[in-house]
Every structure is written in structure tokens, then in C-alpha cells.
Short mmCIF file of C-alpha atoms (C1' of nucleotides) in Angstrom, two decimals:
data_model
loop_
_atom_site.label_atom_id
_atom_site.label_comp_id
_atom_site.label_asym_id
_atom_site.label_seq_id
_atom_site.Cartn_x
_atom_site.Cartn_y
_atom_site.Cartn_z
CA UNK A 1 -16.82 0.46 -1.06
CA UNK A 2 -16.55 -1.37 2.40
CA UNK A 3 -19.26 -3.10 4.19
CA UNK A 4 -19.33 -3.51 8.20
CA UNK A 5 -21.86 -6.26 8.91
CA UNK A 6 -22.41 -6.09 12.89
CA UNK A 7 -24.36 -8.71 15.14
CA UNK A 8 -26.36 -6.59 16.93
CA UNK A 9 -26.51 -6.65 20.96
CA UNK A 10 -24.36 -10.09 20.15
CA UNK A 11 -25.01 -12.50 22.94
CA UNK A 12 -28.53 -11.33 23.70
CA UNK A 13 -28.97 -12.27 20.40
CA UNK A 14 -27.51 -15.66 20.19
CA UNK A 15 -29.33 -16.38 23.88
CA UNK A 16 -32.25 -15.12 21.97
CA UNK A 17 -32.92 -17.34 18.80
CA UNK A 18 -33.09 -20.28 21.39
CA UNK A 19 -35.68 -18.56 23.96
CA UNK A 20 -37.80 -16.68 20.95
CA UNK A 21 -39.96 -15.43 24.05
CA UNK A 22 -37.21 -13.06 25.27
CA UNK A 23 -37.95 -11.13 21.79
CA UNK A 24 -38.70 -7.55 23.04
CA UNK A 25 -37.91 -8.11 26.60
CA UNK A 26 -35.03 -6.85 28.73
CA UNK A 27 -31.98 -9.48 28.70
CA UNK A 28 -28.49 -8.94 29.85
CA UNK A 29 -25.39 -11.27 28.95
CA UNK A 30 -22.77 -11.73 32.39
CA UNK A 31 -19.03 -12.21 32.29
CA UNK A 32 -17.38 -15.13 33.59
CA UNK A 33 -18.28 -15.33 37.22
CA UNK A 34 -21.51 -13.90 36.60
CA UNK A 35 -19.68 -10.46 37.63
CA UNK A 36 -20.68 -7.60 34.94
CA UNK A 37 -23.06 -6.80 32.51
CA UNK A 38 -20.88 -7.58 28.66
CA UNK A 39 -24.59 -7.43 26.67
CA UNK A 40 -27.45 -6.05 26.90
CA UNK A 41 -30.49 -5.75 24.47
CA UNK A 42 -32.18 -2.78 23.62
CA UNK A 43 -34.85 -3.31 25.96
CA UNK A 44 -32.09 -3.78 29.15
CA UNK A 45 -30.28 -0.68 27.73
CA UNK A 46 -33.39 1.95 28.50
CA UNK A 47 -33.82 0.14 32.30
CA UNK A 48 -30.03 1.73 32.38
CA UNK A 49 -27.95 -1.11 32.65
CA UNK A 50 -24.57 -0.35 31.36
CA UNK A 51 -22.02 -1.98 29.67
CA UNK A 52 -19.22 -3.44 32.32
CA UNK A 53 -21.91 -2.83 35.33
CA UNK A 54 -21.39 -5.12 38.02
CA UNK A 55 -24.13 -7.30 38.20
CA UNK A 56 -24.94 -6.46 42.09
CA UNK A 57 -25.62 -3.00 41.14
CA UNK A 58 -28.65 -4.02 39.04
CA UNK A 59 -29.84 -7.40 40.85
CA UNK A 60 -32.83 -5.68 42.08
CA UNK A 61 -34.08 -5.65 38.38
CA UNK A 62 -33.21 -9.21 38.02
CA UNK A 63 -34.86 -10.28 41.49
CA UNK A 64 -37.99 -8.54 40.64
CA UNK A 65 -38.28 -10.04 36.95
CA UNK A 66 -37.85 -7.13 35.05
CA UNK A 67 -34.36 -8.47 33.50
CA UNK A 68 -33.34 -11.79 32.21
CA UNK A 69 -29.92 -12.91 32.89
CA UNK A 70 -27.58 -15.57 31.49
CA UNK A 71 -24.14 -16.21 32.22
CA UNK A 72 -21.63 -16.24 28.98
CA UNK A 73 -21.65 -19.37 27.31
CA UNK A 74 -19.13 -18.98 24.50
CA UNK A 75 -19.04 -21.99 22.83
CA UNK A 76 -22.57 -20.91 21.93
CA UNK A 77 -21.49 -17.62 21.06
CA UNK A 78 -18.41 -18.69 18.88
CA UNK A 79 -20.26 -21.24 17.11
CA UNK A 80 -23.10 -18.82 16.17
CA UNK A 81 -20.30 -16.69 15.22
CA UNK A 82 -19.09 -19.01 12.63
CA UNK A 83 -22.87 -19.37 11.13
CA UNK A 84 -22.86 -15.74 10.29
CA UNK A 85 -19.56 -15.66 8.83
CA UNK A 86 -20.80 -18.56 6.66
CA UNK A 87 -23.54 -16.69 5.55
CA UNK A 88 -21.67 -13.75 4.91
CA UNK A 89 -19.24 -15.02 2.79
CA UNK A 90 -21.75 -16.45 0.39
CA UNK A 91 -21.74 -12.55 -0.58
CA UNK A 92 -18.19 -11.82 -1.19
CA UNK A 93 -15.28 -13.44 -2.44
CA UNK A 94 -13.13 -11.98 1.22
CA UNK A 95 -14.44 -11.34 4.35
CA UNK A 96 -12.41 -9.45 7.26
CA UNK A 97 -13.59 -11.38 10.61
CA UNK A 98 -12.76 -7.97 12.98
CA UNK A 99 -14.44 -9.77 16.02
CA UNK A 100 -16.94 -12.25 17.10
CA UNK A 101 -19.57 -9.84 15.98
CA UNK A 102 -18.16 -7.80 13.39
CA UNK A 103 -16.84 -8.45 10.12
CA UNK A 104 -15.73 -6.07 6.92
CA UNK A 105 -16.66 -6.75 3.41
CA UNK A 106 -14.56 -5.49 0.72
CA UNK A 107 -16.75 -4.46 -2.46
CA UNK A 108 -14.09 -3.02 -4.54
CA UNK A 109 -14.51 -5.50 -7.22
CA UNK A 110 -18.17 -4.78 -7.56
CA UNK A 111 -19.27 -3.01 -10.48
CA UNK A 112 -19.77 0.68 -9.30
CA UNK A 113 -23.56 0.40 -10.45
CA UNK A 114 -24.52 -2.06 -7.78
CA UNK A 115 -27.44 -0.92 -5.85
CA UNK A 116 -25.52 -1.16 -2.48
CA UNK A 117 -28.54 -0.06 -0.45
CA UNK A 118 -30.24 -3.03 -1.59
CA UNK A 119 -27.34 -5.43 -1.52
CA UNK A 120 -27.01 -4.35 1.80
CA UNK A 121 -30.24 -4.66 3.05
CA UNK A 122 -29.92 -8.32 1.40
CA UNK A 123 -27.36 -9.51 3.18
CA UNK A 124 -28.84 -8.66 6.52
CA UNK A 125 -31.89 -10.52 5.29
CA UNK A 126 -30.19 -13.28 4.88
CA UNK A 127 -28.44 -13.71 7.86
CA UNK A 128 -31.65 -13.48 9.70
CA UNK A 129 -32.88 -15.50 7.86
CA UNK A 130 -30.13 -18.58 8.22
CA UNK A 131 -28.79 -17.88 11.68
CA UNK A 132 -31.77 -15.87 13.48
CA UNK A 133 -28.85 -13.10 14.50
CA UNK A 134 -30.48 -9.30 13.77
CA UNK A 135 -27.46 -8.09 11.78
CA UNK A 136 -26.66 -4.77 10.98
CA UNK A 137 -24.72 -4.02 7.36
CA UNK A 138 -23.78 -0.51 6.56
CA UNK A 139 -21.78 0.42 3.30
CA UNK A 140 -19.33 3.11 2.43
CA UNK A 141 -16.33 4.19 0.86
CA UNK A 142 -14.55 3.73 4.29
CA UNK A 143 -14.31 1.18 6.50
CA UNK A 144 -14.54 3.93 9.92
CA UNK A 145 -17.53 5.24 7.49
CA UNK A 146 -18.64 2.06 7.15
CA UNK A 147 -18.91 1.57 10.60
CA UNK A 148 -21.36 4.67 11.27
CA UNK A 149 -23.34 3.41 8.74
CA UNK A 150 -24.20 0.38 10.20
CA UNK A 151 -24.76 2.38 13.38
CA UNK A 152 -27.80 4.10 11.55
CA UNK A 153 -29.10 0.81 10.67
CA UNK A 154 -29.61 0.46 14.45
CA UNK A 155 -30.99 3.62 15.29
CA UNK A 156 -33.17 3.40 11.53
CA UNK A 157 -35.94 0.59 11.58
CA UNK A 158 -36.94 1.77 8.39
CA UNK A 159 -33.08 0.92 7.10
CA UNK A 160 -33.94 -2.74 7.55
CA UNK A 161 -31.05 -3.61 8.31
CA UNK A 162 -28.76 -2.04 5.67
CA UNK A 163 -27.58 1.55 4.68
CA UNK A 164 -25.68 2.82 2.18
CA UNK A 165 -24.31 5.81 3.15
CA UNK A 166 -21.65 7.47 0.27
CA UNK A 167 -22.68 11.01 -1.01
CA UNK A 168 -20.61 13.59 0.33
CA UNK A 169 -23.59 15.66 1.39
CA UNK A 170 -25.52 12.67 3.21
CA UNK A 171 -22.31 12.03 4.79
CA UNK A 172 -22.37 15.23 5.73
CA UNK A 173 -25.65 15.43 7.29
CA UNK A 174 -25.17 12.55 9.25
CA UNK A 175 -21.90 13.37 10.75
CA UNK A 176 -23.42 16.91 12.29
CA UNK A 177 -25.52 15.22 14.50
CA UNK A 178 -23.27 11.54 15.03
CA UNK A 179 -21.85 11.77 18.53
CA UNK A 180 -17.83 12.20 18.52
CA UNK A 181 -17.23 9.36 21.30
CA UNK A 182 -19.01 7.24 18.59
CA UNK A 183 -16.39 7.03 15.66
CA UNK A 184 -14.00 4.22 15.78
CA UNK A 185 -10.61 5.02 17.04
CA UNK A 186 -12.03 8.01 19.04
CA UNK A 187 -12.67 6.56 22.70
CA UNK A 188 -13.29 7.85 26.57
CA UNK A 189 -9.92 9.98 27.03
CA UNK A 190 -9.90 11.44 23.40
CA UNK A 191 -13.93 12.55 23.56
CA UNK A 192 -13.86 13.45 27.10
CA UNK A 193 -11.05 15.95 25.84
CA UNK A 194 -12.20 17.07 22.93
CA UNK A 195 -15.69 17.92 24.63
CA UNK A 196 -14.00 19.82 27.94
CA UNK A 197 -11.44 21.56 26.29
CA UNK A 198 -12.82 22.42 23.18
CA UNK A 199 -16.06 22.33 23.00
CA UNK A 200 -16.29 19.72 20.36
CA UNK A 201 -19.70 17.25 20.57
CA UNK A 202 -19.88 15.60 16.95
CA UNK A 203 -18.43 13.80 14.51
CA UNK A 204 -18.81 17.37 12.73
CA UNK A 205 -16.80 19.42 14.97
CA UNK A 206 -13.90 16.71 14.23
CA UNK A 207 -14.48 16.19 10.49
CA UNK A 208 -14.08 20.24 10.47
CA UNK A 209 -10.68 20.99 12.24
CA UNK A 210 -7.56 21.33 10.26
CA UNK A 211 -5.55 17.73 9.57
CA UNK A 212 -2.65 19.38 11.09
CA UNK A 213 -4.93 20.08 13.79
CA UNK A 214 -5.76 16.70 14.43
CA UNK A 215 -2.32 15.45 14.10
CA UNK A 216 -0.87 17.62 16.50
CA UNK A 217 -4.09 16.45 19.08
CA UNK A 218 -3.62 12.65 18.12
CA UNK A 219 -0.81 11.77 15.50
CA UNK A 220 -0.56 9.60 13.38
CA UNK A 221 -3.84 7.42 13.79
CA UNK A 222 -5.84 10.71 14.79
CA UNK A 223 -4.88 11.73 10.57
CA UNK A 224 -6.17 8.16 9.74
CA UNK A 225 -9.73 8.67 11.56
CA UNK A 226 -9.54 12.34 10.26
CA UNK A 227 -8.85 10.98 6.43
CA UNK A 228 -11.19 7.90 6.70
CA UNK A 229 -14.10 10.40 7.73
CA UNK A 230 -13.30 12.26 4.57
CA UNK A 231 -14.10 9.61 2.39
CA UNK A 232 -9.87 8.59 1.81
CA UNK A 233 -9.29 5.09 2.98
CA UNK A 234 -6.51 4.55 5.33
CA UNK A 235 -7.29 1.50 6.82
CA UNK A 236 -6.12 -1.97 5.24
CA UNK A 237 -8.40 -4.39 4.61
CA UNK A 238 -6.91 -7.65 6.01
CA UNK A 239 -8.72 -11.29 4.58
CA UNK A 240 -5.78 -13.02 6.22
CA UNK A 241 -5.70 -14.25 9.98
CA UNK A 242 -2.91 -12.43 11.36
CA UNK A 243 -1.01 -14.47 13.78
CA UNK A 244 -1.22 -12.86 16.90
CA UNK A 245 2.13 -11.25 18.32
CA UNK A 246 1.08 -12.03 22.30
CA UNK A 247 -1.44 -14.42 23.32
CA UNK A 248 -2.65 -14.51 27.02
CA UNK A 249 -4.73 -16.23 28.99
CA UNK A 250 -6.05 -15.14 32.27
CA UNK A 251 -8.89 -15.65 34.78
CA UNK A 252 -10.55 -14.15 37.97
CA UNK A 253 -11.10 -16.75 40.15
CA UNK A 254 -14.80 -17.39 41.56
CA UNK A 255 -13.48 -17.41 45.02
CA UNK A 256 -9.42 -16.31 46.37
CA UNK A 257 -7.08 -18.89 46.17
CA UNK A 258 -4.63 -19.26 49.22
CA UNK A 259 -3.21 -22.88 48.46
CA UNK A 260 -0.05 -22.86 46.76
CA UNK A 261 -0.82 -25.70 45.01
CA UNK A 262 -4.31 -24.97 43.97
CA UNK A 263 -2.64 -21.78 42.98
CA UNK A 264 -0.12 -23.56 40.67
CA UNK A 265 -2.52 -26.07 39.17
CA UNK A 266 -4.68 -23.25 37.61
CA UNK A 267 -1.64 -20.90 36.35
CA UNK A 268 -0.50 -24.71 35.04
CA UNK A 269 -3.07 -25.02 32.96
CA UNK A 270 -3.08 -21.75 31.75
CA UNK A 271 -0.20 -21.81 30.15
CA UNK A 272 -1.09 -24.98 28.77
CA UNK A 273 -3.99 -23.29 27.03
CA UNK A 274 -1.74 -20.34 25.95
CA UNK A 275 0.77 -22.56 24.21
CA UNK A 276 -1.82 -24.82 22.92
CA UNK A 277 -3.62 -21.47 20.90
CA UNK A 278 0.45 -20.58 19.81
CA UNK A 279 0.94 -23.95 18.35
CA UNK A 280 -2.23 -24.00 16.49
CA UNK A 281 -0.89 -20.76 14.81
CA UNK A 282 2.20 -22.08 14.50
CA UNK A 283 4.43 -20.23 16.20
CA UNK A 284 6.86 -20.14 18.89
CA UNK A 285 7.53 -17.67 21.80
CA UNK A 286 10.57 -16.04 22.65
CA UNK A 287 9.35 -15.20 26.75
CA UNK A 288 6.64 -15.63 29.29
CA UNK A 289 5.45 -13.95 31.70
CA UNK A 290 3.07 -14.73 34.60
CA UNK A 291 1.64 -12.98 36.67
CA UNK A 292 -0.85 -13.01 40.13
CA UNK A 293 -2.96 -10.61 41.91
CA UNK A 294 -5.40 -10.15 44.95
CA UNK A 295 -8.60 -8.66 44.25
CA UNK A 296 -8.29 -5.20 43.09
CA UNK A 297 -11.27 -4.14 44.56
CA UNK A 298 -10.13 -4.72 48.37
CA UNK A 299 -9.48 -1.79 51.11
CA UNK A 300 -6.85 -3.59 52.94
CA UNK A 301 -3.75 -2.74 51.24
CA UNK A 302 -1.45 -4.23 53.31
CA UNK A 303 -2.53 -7.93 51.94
CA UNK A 304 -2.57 -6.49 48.33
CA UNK A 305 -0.26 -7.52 45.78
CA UNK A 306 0.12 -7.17 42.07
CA UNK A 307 3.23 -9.20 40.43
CA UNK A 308 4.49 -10.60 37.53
CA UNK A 309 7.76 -12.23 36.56
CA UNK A 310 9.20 -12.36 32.76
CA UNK A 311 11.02 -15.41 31.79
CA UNK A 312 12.50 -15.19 28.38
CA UNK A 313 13.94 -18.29 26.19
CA UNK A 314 17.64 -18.69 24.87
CA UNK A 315 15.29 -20.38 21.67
CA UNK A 316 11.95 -19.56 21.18
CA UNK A 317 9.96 -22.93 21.95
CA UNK A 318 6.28 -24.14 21.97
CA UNK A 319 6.60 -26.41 24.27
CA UNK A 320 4.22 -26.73 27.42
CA UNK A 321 6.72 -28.42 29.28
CA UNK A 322 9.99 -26.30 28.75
CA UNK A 323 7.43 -23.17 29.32
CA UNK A 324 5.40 -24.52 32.28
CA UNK A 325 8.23 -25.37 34.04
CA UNK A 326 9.38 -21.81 33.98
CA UNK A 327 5.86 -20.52 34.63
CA UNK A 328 5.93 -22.92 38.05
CA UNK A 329 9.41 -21.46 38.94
CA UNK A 330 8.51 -17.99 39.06
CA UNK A 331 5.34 -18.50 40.54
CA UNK A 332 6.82 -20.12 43.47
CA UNK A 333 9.11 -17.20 43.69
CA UNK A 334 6.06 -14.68 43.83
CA UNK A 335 3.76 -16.85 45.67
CA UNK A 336 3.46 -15.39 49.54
CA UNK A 337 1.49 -17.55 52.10
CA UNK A 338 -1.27 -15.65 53.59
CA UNK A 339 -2.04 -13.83 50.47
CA UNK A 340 -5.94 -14.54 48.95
CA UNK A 341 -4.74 -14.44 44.94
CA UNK A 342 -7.85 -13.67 42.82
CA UNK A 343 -7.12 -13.14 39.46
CA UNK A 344 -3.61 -14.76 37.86
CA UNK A 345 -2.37 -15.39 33.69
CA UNK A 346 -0.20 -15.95 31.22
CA UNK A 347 1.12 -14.00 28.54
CA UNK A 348 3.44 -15.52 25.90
CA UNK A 349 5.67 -12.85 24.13
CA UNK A 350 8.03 -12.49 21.58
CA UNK A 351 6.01 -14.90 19.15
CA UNK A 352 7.65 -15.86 16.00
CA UNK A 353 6.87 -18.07 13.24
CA UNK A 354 7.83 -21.55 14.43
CA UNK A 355 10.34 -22.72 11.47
CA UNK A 356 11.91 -19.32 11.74
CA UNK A 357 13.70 -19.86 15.20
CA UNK A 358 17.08 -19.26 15.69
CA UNK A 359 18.25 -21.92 17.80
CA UNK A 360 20.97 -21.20 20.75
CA UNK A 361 24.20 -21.83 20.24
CA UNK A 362 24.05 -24.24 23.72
CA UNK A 363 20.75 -25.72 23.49
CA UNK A 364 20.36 -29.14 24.83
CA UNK A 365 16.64 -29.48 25.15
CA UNK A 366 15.67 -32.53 22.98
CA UNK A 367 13.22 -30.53 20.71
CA UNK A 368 12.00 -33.33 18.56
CA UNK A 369 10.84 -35.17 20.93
CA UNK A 370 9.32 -32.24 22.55
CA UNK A 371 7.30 -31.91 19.36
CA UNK A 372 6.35 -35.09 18.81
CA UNK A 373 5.07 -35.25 22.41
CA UNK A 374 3.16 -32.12 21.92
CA UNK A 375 1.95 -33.14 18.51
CA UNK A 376 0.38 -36.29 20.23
CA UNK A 377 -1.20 -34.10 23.17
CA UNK A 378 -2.87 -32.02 20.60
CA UNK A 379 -4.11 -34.25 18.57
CA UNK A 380 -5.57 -36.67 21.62
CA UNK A 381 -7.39 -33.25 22.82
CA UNK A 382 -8.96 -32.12 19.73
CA UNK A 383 -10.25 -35.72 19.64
CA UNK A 384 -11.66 -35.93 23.18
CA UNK A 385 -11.89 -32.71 24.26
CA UNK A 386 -9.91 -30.19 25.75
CA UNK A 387 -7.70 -30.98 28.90
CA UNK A 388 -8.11 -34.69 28.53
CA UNK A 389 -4.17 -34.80 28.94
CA UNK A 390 -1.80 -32.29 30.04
CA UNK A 391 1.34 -31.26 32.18
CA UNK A 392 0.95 -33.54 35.48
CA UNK A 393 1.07 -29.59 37.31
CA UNK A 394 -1.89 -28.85 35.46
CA UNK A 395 -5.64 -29.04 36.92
CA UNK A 396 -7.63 -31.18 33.94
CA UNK A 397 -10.99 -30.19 36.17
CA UNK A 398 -11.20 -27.08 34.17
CA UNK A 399 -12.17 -23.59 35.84
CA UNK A 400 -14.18 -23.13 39.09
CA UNK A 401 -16.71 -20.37 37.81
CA UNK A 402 -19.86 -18.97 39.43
CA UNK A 403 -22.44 -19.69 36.08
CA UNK A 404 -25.80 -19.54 37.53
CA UNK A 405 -27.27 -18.80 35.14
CA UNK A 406 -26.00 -20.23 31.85
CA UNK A 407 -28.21 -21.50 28.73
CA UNK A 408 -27.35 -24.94 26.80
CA UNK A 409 -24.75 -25.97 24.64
CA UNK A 410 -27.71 -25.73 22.08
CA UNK A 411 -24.99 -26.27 18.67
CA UNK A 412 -22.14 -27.25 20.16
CA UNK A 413 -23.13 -30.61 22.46
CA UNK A 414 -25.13 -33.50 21.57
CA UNK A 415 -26.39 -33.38 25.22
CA UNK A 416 -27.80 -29.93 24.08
CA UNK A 417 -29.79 -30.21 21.06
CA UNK A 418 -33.08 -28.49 21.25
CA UNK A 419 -35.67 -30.79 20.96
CA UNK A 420 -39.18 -29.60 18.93
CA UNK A 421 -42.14 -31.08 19.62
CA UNK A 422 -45.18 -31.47 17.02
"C1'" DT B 1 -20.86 -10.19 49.92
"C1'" DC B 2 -20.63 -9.37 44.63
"C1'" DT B 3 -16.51 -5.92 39.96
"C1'" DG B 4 -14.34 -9.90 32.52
"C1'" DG B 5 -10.86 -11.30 29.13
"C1'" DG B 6 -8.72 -10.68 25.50
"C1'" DG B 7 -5.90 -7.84 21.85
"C1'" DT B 8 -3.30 -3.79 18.79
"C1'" DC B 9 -0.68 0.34 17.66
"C1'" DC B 10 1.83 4.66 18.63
"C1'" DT B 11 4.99 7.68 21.11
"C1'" DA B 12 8.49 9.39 24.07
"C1'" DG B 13 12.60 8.79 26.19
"C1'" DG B 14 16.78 6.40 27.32
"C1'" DA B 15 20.72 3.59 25.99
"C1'" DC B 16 23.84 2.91 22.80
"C1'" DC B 17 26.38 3.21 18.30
"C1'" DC B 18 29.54 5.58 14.91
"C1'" DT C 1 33.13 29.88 28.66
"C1'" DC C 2 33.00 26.47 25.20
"C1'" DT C 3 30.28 20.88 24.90
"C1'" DG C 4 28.27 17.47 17.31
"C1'" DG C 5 25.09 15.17 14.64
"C1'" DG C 6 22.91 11.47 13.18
"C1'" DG C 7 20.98 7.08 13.73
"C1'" DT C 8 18.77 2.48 15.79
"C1'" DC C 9 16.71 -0.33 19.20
"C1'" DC C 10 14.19 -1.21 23.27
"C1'" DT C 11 10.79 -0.37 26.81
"C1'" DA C 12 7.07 1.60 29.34
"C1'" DG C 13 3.02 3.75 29.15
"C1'" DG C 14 -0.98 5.47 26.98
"C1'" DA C 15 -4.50 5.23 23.82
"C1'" DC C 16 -7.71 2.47 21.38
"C1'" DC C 17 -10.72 -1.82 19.96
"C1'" DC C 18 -14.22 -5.77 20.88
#
DNA sequence: TCTGGGGTCCTAGGACCC
DNA sequence: TCTGGGGTCCTAGGACCC
């Protein structure tokens, strides 16, 4: 058996067990910027705001009252993140973090006479209990099983949280009526197809075609969805962080930059935060690539521009200097005056494990004192703070965002800390 | 006026090799 | 007119996830 425990309407959530009065009341979570709608509770669901709606679309509801807003505030989020991973691995020897709000729980070693239902129903308990996040805990033989399951918790008050769904024949009954856009692995272009050309609405009308069917539609990882819904696990459980193979950071800008160097100083640090995450997981990367655009979303296509510019490495390195420097080169190269940029990043590539690099046969960049420079950088910004030091390209002012309407650091700043009065 | 920020895997086709 | 057979690697694009 698998478990999926999943935080339900996430941020709302986290927003919520600060504000207690927003219980039962409309609240949406914004992106960065304040632009779209990334959460919304039950409540802000049935007004009909959608996920990804820009928020201008729906300020009427906010203006009038009917909707609480907040911008995202993710060192909240993370940290109340952590809580419920601490909870849930009070339960279980390995726990599969699969997101911020979503993490598998492999039961295999349980004795097959566990009452899952209950244990299930537990462990939501709990976290409500110690973190105040509504979570929703579904078990099954399969972790895309699994996943449904949980989603029945949601729909199912009287689930309380937990659901154990395994017999063939309740499996059965549930997928004839589970929406087919709904199953994991089965998104917009697969459902929209499956419903115009053939007819197909449910989970059902998947779980019943042929598997060569199904592979012939979707391949490979269509079979694994197919399989998984059939009770036959496909997917690995994974207990170990992965270290990621591409790690980017971008960000739309609150307002267009024009300024070259106002330009550069924000791609500069960036990167810096992009090879900062890849020496934490201790690896190096083989390219870079950066990359600048104007907003998307303007008519004017003559002052529209998308480009990017791949610089790759003779030896892999993780060091912000050797990779800013060729981050600022190729920027200046794509940079054109008149241009409003809106959105730029950085994406590191070709990641390998750091004491696996295969060093040019011409390389005459002084690594160790690269790393022992980094090493020191690191270390003096995990003490105080992030961006107390960096590249002298870099802005150390941090990010320009529109945040009306963001909550307190309530866990993560001393400044923060609620404060109870009796 | 205002529109997020990350990731992964699979497949098809082309280049190239013997 | 006839024009092998098998393989690998790389890349771009498409699909998905949260």
C-alpha cells in the first residue's frame, strides 16, 4: 500500500491557521507580483475564481469584500511545509516529499492487517492537530490510486480526512464516475482528446480500453497510468532527494526594465541564486543559459523579443564568478536599447555531481581558490541572510515585487511572531 | 493598467558510426 | 533500374506535474 497525504487548498491554508477568522470564507493566494490566482479555498472556488486567473479579472470580488487576498509569502509556506513533513514522518519509517503540499507514504512494511482506513484517518488527525493544515491522506495499492483516494477525502466530509480505497470493486465504483482530466499523468491535451475524439469522460472509459490501446494513444507512460489504475504499481517510490538535473531561476519583473544595467544587476543575481541552490546539492554544471523577454502579453510586436543565449563550460564549474561572467557576456550581446524587458532567468544545465568532473585538458581557472571563495560566500549568507555578499554585478537589494497584500513572516522572523494576548 | 515559477520524462528525427 | 542494416547520441518539442 501507498499513502498520498495532500495539504489541502495549500496556501489558503497556511494564510489560514494565522487569521482563524478566514475559516469558511472566500480567500485566494496571488503569485509574485500579485498577478494570478495560485490558491484558492473552497469557498473562492464556487465565486469561480480559477486557478492561474489574473487577478484583474476578479478584483471586483476583492474590492467589494467578498474575497480575501494575500500575496505569496513562501517562507511561510515552506516552513509550514516542513511542519507537516515532520509530522508525517512520525508515521513511517520513509516519506516521498512530491511537492510542497504533497508527500507519498510507503506502507509496504506494514502488516497487511492494519486497519488503513483508520491509520489514515489518524494521520490526518494529527497533522491538524500539530500544524493546523486540513490534510488529506488517501491509501491504496498505487500511488496514481493513491492519489484519487485522497481526492475523495476532499469531496467526502464524512472520510475525515482519510480513505482507504483497495477492493477491486470499490475501485471500481469510484473510477465510473472520477473525471478522466483528474488522474495523474492525464492533463489538458490528453483529456481534451480523449473527450472530443472519443467520447471518453471518466476514469472508467480509460481503465476499460485495451493496454495496447493506450499505448498506441500515449506510450510508454500512458501503459504506466493504465497499469497503476489496475492496481499494478509502476511508479517508484523515491525516499531520496534526487539532485535536480537543471535548476533555474527566473522572475517577471513588477515593472519593464529598460536600463542595461538595472537589467544586468537582476540577471546577476540570478545566477547567483541558481549556483548557490547547485552547490548546496553539490553539483556542478556543464552550461548556462540566459535568457530575456518583453512582456508576452503586448500587441506591439515590433518591440517584442524573446532570446536566450547557451554558454557551455570546457569543465563543469560551480562557480558564480566563472558563470556570471558568462551570463553578463551574453546578456550584453542580447540586450537592445529601447526594448522594455519584463521577465528574464537562468537555467544551469548539464549538472553533474561535483567530484565527478572531468577537468579540460587546458584549464587555467584557479579552481581552489574559486571554492574556497565560494565556500566562504556561502557560509557568510546562511549566517546573515541571503545576498549579504555576492558578485559586485549583482543587485544585494533583492527583487522589486508588487506584494500588497502579503501576511507576516509568522515562523520564520523574530519580527513576526504572533503575539497572544490573555 | 494589471497575466507565476519552477521541474520531469518521452519521442521523433537527424547526424553520425561501422 | 538497381540503392544495406544496424546501432548510438543529441536535440527540439510536446506532454505532464505542482
Amino acid at each position: 500500500m501507498f499513502a498520498l497525504a495532500d495539504c489541502n487548498n495549500f496556501f489558503v491554508s497556511c494564510e489560514r491557521v494565522f487569521r482563524p477568522d478566514l475559516e469558511g470564507r472566500p480567500v485566494v493566494v496571488l503569485s509574485n507580483n500579485d498577478g494570478c490566482a495560485i490558491a484558492r479555498s473552497n469557498e473562492a472556488k464556487k465565486l469561480g475564481v480559477k486557478m492561474g486567473q489574473p487577478m484583474f479579472e476578479f478584483r471586483h470580488l476583492i474590492e467589494s469584500g467578498a474575497v480575501t487576498v494575500f500575496s505569496s509569502n513562501f517562507s511561510l509556506y515552506g516552513d509550514m511545509s516542513r511542519r507537516v513533513q515532520m509530522t508525517l514522518s512520525r508515521f513511517a519509517p520513509a516519506i516521498e516529499v512530491y511537492s510542497i503540499d504533497e508527500s507519498f507514504i510507503d506502507l509496504r512494511g506494514m502488516s497487511p492487517d492494519t486497519d488503513f482506513d483508520r491509520w489514515a484517518k489518524n494521520v490526518s488527525r494529527e497533522c491538524r492537530r500539530c500544524t493546523g493544515i486540513p490534510v488529506s491522506v488517501g491509501v491504496s495499492p498505487t500511488k496514481t490510486l493513491a492519489k484519487i483516494a485522497s481526492k475523495l477525502c476532499k469531496q467526502y466530509p464524512a472520510t475525515r480526512g482519510g480513505c482507504w480505497m483497495h477492493r477491486k470493486q470499490d475501485v471500481e465504483k469510484v473510477l465510473r464516475t472520477f473525471p478522466i482530466e483528474d488522474i495523474w499523468g492525464i492533463g489538458r491535451r490528453y483529456s481534451k482528446r480523449f473527450k472530443g475524439y472519443f467520447g471518453m469522460n471518466t476514469a472508467w472509459d480509460f481503465y476499460t480500453r485495451d493496454e495496447s490501446w493506450v499505448s498506441s494513444e500515449m506510450g510508454i507512460g500512458g501503459v504506466r497510468i493504465w497499469k497503476e489504475l489496475h492496481g499494478m504499481p509502476c511508479i517508484e517510490f523515491e525516499d531520496t532527494e534526487q539532485a535536480k538535473k537543471q535548476i533555474m531561476i527566473s522572475r517577471t519583473f513588477a515593472k519593464e526594465i529598460t536600463d542595461p544595467d538595472d537589467l544586468s544587476a537582476h540577471v546577476s543575481m540570478f545566477c547567483a541564486m541558481a549556483v548557490e541552490k547547485l552547490r548546496k546539492q553539490g553539483s556542478c554544471c556543464g552550461s548556462v543559459t540566459t535568457f530575456i523577454t518583453t512582456n508576452r502579453f503586448h500587441k506591439d510586436s515590433g518591440r517584442s523579443q524573446f532570446e536566450s543565449r547557451l554558454t557551455q563550460f570546457p569543465t563543469a564549474t560551480d562557480s558564480t564568478i566563472e558563470i556570471n561572467a558568462a551570463v553578463m557576456r551574453t546578456l550584453q550581446e542580447m540586450f537592445r536599447k529601447g526594448y522594455g524587458y519584463k521577465r528574464a532567468g537562468v537555467v544551469l544545465g548539464d549538472i553533474i555531481q561535483a567530484d565527478k568532473v572531468q577537468m579540460a585538458f587546458f584549464d587555467d581557472v584557479d579552481r581552489e581558490r574559486h571554492a574556497r571563495l565560494m565556500s566562504v560566500m556561502d557560509s557568510i549568507n546562511r549566517r546573515d541572510g541571503r545576498n549579504t555578499i555576492g558578485v559586485a554585478s549583482q543587485s544585494l537589494d533583492g527583487i522589486k515585487m508588487n506584494r500588497e497584500h502579503l501576511s507576516p513572516c509568522y515562523t520564520t522572523d523574530w519580527n513576526d511572531i504572533p503575539v497572544v494576548h490573555c
